[in-house]
Short mmCIF file of C-alpha atoms and ligand atoms in Angstrom, two decimals:
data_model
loop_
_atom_site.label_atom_id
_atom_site.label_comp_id
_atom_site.label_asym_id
_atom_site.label_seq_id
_atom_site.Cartn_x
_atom_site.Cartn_y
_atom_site.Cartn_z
CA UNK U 1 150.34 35.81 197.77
CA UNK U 2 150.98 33.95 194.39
CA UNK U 3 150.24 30.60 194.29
CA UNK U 4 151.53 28.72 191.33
CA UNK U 5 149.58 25.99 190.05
CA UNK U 6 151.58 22.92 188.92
CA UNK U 7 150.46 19.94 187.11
CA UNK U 8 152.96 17.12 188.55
CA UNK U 9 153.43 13.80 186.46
CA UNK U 10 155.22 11.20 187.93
CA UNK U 11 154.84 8.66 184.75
CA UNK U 12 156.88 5.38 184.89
CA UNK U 13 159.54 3.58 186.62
CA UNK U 14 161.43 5.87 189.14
CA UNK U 15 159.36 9.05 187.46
CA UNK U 16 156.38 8.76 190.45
CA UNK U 17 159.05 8.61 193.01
CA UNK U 18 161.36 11.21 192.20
CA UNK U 19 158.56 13.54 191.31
CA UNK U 20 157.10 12.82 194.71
CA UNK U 21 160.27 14.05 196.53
CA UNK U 22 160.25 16.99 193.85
CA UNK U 23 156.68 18.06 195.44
CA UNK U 24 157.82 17.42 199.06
CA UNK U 25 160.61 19.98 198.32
CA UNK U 26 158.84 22.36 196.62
CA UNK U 27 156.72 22.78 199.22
CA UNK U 28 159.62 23.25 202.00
CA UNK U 29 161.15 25.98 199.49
CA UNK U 30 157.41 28.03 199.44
CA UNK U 31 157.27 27.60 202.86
CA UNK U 32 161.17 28.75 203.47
CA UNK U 33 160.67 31.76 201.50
CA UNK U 34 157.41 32.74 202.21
CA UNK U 35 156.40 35.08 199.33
CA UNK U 36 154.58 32.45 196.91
CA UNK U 37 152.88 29.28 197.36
CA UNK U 38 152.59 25.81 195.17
CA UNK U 39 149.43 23.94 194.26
CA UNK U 40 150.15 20.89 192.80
CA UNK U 41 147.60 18.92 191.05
CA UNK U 42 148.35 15.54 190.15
CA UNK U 43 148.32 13.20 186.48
CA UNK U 44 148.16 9.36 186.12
CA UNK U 45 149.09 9.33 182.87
CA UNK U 46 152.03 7.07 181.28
CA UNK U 47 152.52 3.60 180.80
CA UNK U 48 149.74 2.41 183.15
CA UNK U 49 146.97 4.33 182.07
CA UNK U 50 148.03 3.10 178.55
CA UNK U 51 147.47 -0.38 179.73
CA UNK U 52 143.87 0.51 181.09
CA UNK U 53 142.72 2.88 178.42
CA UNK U 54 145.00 1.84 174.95
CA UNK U 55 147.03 5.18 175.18
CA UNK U 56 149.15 6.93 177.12
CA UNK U 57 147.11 10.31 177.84
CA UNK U 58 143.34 11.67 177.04
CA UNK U 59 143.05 12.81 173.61
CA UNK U 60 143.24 16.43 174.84
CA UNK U 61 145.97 16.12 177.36
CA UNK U 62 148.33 18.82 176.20
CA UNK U 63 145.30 20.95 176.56
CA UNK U 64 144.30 20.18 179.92
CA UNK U 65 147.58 21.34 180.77
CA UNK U 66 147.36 24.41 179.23
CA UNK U 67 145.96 26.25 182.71
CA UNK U 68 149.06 25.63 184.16
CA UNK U 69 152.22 27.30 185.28
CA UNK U 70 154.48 24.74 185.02
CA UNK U 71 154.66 21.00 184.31
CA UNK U 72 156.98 18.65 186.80
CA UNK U 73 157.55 15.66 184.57
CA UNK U 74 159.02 11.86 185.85
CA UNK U 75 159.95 9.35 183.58
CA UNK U 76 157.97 7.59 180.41
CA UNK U 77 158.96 4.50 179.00
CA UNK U 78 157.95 0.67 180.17
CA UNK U 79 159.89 -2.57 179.42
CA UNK U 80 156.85 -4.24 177.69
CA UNK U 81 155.27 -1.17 175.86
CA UNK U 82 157.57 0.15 172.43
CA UNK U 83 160.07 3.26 173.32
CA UNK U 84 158.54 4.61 170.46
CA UNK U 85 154.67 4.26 171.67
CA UNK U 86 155.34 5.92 175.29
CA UNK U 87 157.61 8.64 173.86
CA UNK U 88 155.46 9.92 171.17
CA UNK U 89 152.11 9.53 173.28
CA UNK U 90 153.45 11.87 176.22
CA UNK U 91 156.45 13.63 176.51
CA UNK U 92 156.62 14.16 172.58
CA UNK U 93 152.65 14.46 172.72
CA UNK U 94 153.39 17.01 175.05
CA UNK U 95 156.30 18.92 174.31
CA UNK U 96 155.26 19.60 170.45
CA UNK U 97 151.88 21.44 170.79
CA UNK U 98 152.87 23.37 173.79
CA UNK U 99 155.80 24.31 171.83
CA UNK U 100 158.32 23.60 174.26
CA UNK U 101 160.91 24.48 171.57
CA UNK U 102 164.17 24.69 173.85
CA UNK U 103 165.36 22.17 175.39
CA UNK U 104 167.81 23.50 178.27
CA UNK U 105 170.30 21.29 180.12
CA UNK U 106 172.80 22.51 182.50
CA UNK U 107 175.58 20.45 183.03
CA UNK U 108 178.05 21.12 186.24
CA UNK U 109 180.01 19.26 188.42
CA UNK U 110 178.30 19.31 192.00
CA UNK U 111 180.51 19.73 195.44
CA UNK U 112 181.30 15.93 196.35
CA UNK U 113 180.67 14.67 192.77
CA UNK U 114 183.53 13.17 191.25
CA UNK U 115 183.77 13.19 187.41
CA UNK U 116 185.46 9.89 185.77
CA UNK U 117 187.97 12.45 183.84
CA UNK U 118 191.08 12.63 185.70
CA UNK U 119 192.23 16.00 185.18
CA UNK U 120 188.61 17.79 185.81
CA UNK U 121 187.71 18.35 189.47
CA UNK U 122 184.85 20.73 189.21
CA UNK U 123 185.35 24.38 187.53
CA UNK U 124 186.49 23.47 184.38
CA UNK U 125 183.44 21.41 183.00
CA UNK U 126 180.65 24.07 183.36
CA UNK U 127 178.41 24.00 180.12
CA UNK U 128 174.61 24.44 179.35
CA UNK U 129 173.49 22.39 175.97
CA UNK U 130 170.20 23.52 174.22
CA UNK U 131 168.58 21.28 172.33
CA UNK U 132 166.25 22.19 169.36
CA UNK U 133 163.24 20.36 170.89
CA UNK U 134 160.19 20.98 168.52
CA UNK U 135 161.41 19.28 164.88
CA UNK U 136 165.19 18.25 163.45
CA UNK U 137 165.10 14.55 163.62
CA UNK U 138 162.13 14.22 165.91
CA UNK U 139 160.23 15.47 163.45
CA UNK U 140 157.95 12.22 163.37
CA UNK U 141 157.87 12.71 159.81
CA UNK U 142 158.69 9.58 157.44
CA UNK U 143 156.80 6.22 156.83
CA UNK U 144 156.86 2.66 156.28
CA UNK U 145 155.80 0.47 153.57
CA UNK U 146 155.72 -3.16 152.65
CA UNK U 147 156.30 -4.26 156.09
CA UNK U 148 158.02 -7.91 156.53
CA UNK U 149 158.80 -7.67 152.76
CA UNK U 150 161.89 -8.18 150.71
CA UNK U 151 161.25 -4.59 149.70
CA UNK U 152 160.13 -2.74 152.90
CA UNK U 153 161.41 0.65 153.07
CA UNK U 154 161.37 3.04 155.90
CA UNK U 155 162.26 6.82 156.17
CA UNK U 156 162.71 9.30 158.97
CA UNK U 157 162.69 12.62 157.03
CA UNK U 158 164.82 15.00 159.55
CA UNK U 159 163.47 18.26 159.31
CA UNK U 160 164.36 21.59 159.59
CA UNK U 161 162.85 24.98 159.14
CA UNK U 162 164.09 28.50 158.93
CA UNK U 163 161.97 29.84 161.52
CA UNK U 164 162.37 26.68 163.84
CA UNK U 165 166.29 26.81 163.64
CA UNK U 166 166.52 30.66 163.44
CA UNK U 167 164.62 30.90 167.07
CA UNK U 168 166.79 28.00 169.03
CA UNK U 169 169.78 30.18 167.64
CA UNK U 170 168.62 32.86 168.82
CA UNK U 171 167.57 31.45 172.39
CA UNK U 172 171.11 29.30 172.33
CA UNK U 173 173.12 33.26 171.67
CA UNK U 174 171.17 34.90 174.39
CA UNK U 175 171.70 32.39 176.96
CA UNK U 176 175.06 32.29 175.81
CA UNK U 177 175.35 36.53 176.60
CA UNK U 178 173.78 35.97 179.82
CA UNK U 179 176.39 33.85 180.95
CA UNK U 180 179.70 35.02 181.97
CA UNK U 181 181.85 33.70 179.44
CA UNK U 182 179.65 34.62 176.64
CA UNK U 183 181.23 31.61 174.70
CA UNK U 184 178.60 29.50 172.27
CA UNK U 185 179.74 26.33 170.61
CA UNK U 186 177.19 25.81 167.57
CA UNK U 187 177.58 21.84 167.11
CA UNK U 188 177.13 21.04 163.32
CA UNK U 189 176.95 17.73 160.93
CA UNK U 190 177.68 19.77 158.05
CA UNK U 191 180.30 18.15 156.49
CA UNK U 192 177.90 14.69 155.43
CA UNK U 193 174.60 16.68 155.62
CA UNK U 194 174.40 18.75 153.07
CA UNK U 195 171.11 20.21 152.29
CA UNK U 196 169.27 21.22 156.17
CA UNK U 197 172.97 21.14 158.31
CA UNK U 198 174.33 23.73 155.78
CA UNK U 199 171.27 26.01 156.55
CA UNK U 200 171.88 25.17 160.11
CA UNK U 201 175.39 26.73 160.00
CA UNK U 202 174.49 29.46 158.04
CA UNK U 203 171.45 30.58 160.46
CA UNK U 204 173.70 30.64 163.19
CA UNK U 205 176.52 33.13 161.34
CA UNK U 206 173.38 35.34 160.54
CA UNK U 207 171.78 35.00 164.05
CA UNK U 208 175.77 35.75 165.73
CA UNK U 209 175.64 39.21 163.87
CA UNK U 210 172.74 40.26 166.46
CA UNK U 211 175.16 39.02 169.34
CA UNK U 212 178.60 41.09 168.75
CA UNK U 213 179.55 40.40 172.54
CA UNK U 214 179.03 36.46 172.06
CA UNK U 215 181.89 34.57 170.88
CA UNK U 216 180.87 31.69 168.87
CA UNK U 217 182.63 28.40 167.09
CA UNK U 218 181.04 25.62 164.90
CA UNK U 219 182.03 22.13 165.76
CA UNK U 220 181.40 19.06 164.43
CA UNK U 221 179.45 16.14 166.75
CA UNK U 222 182.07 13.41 166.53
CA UNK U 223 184.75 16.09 166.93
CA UNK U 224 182.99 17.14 169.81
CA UNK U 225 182.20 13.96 171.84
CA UNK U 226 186.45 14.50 171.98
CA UNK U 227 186.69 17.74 172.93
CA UNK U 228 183.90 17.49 175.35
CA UNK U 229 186.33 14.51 177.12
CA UNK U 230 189.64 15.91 176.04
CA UNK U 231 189.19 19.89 176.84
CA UNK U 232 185.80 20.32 178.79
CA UNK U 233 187.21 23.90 180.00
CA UNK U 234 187.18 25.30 176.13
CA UNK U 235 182.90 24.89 176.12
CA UNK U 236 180.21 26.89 177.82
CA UNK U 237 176.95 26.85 176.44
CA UNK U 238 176.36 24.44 173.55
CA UNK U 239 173.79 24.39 171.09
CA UNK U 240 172.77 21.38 168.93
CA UNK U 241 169.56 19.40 167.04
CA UNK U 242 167.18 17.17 168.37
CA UNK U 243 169.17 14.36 168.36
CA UNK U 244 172.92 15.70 168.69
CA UNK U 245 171.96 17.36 171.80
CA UNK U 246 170.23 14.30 173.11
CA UNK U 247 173.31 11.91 172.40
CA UNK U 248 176.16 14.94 173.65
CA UNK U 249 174.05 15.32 176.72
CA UNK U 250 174.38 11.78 177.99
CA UNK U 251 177.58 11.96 177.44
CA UNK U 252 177.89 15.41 179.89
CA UNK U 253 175.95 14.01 182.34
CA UNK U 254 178.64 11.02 182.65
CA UNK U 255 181.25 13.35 182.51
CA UNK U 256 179.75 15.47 185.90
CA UNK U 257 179.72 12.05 187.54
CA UNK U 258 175.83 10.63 186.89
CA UNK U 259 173.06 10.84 185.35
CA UNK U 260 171.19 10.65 188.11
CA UNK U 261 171.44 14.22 188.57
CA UNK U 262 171.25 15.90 185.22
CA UNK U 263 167.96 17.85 184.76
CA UNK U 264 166.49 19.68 181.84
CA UNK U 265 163.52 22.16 181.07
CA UNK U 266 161.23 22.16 178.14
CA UNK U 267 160.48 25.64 177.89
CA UNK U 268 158.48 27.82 175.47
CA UNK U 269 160.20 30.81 175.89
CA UNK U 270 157.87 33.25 175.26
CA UNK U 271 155.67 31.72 177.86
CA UNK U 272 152.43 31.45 175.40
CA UNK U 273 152.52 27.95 177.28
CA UNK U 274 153.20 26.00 180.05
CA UNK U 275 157.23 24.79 180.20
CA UNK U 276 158.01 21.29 181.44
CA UNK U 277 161.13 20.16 183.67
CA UNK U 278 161.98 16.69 183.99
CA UNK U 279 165.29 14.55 185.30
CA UNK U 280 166.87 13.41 181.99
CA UNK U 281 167.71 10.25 183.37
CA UNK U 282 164.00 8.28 182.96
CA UNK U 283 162.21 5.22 184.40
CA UNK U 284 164.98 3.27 185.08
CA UNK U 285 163.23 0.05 186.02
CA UNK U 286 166.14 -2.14 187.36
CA UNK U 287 165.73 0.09 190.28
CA UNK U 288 161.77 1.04 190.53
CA UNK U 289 160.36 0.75 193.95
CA UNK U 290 163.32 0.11 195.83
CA UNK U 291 163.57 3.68 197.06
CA UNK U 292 167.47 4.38 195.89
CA UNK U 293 166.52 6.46 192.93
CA UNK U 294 168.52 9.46 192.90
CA UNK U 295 166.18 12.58 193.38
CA UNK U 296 169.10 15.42 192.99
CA UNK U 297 167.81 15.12 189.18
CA UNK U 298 164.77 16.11 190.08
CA UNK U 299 165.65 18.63 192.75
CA UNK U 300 167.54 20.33 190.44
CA UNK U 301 164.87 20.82 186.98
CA UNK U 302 162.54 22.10 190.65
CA UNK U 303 165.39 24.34 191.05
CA UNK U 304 165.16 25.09 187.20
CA UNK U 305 161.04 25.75 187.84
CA UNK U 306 161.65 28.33 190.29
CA UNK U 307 163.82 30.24 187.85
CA UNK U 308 161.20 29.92 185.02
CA UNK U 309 158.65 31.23 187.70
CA UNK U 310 160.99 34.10 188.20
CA UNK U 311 161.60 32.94 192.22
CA UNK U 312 164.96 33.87 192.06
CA UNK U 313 166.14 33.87 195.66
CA UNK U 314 164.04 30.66 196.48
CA UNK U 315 166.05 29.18 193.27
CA UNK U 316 169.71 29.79 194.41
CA UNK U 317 168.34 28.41 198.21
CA UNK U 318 167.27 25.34 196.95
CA UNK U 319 170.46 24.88 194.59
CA UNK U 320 172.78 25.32 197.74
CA UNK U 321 170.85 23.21 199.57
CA UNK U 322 171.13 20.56 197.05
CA UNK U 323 175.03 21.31 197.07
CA UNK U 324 175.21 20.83 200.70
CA UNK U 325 173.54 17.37 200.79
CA UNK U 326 175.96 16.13 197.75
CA UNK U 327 178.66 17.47 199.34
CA UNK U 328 178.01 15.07 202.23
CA UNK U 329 178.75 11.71 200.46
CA UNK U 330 177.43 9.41 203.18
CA UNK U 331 173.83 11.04 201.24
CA UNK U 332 175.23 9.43 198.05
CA UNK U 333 172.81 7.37 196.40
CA UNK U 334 174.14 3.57 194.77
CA UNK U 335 173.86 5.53 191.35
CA UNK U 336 176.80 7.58 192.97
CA UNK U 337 178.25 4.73 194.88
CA UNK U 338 177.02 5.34 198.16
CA UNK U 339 173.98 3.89 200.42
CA UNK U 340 171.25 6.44 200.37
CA UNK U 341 167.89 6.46 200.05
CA UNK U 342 165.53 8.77 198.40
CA UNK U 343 164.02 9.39 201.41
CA UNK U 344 167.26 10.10 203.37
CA UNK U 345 168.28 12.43 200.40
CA UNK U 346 165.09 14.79 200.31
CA UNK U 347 165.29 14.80 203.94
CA UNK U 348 168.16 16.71 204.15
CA UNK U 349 167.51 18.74 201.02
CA UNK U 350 164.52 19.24 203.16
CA UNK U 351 166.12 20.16 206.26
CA UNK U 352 168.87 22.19 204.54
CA UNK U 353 166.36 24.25 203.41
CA UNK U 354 165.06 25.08 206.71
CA UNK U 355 168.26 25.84 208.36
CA UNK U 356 169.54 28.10 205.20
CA UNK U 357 170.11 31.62 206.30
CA UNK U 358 169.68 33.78 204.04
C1 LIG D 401 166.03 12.45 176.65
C2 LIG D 401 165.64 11.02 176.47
C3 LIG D 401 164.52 10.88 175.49
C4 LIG D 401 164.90 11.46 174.16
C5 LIG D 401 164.09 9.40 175.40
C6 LIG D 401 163.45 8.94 176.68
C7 LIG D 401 163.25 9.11 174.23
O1 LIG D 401 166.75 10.27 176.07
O2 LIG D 401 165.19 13.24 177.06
O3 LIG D 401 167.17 12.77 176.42
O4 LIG D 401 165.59 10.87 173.36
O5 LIG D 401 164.49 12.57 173.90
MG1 LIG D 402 168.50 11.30 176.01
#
């Protein structure tokens, strides 16, 4: 039997307990199908570790993980440690030699999720947004000089490369053909930024030539934070930068009713290296320890794992077990205005799975 071998990262905040019920799951949907096992091998790193040994992760972390399959990732980021310290010494220090370089985040509304748009009661906001996830404004390039002085100056050079923004085009068009509508929106900043967003635009009018069946439209971000609210139903799969995608995807996940259940996947497509799935929502530490963190997130980047893993049927099991429990709103977390635990919530994913019949 396959057994996949998972490193699982729980990190800070809520990222340890939503990862937890992310294991506990897991292992219900091996056992429910039957044809592949988990091993799941676990990683202290993240803000605590940092406090014990000065950084966040060993030196050679992103190699250790190298052996794996998969990565199941929590949460990073602690109120007394910089944003920019936890960030860049995991998840960044992660995702950029492993070459994660597309960032994939479905956005639906789930059965007994209610979206704060008025007119949108499930079908008509269905999108996935890829985000260029290896260089754009993330880059980490740039500098600082002079510090505290009248004439500090600090850059952060965004930057873009043919090959890097030919191959998320390219990923962002053939997701876009695999999906029934076979519509692509390519966001843009083209109009101010006119040296790397021009080359953006026209890498994705070369890349469209390869994908006759796909049709595609250029839009740009502040245009499209309106038509995202104004006329969801016109977008399917959306493809921005590093930190377009990151801004419009906050703003999907309020539009499908919380973030609490928005996942994503780091993946390197051509599997040269482990991918990573995480709940976009992070360590949210008004709410750490109390046991009310949301774990559909979570339940549904596992669901995104399985499909990476190519465990199709135990994929689609676990996504309609997640349904049923949302569907059910006395399982609603406080996130979703309800009463639920995490516990009560991976129970029944837990015991959905069990009863499914197929
Ligand atoms: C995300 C998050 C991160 C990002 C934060 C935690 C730095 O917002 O994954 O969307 O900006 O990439
Ligand atoms: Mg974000």
């Amino acid at each position: 039997m396959k057994t996949y071998k998972i490193a699982a990262m729980g990190g800070d905040g809520i990222g340890p307990e939503v990862v937890r019920a992310g294991v506990q799951v897991l292992n219900v949907c091996a056992e429910r199908d039957g044809g592949f096992k988990m091993e799941f091998t676990g990683f202290d790193w993240g803000s605590d570790y940092y406090r014990k040994h000065g950084v966040m992760m060993p030196a050679d972390g992103a190699d250790q993980l190298r052996k794996f399959d998969a990565i199941l990732f929590g949460a990073v980021g602690a109120p007394d440690i910089p944003d920019h310290i936890t960030l860049w010494g995991l998840r960044l220090a992660i995702c950029q030699p492993l070459d994660q370089y597309a960032n994939v985040r479905p956005t639906r509304i789930l059965p007994g999720i209610t979206s704060p748009l008025r007119n949108v009661s499930g079908p008509e906001l269905d999108w996935v947004i890829v985000r260029e996830n290896s260089e754009g404004e993330y880059s980490g390039v740039g500098g600082r000089v002079h510090q505290g002085l009248p004439e500090e100056v600090a850059t952060d050079v965004s930057i873009m490369t043919r090959p890097g923004v030919t191959r998320i085009m390219r990923f962002a068009f053939k997701l876009a053909q695999s999906r029934p509508r076979k519509l692509l929106t390519v966001v843009t900043k083209s109009n101010a930024q006119r040296h790397a967003m021009v080359m953006w635009d026209e890498i994705a009018a070369e890349v469209a030539k390869e994908f006759p069946d796909v049709t595609w439209d250029k839009m740009l971000v502040d245009a499209m934070t309106m038509r995202m609210t104004m006329r969801p139903q016109t977008l399917d799969t959306i493809v921005a930068t590093n930190l377009h995608a990151d801004i419009l995807s906050d703003l999907a996940a309020a539009l499908a009713g919380s973030l609490g259940i928005a996942p994503t996947a780091n993946l390197n497509p051509e599997r040269k290296t482990p991918s990573m799935f995480e709940p976009i929502h992070g360590s949210a530490f008004d709410i750490t320890g109390k046991g009310i963190a949301n774990p559909v997130a979570t339940f549904w980047t596992a669901a995104m794992m399985l499909e990476h893993l190519g465990e199709k049927p135990a994929t689609d099991r676990l996504m309609k077990a997640v349904e049923r429990v949302t569907a059910n709103k006395s399982l609603h977390t406080p996130d979703l205005g309800g009463k639920a635990t995490t516990k009560q919530v991976t129970d029944a994913v837990c015991d959905a799975l069990r009863s499914a019949n197929d």
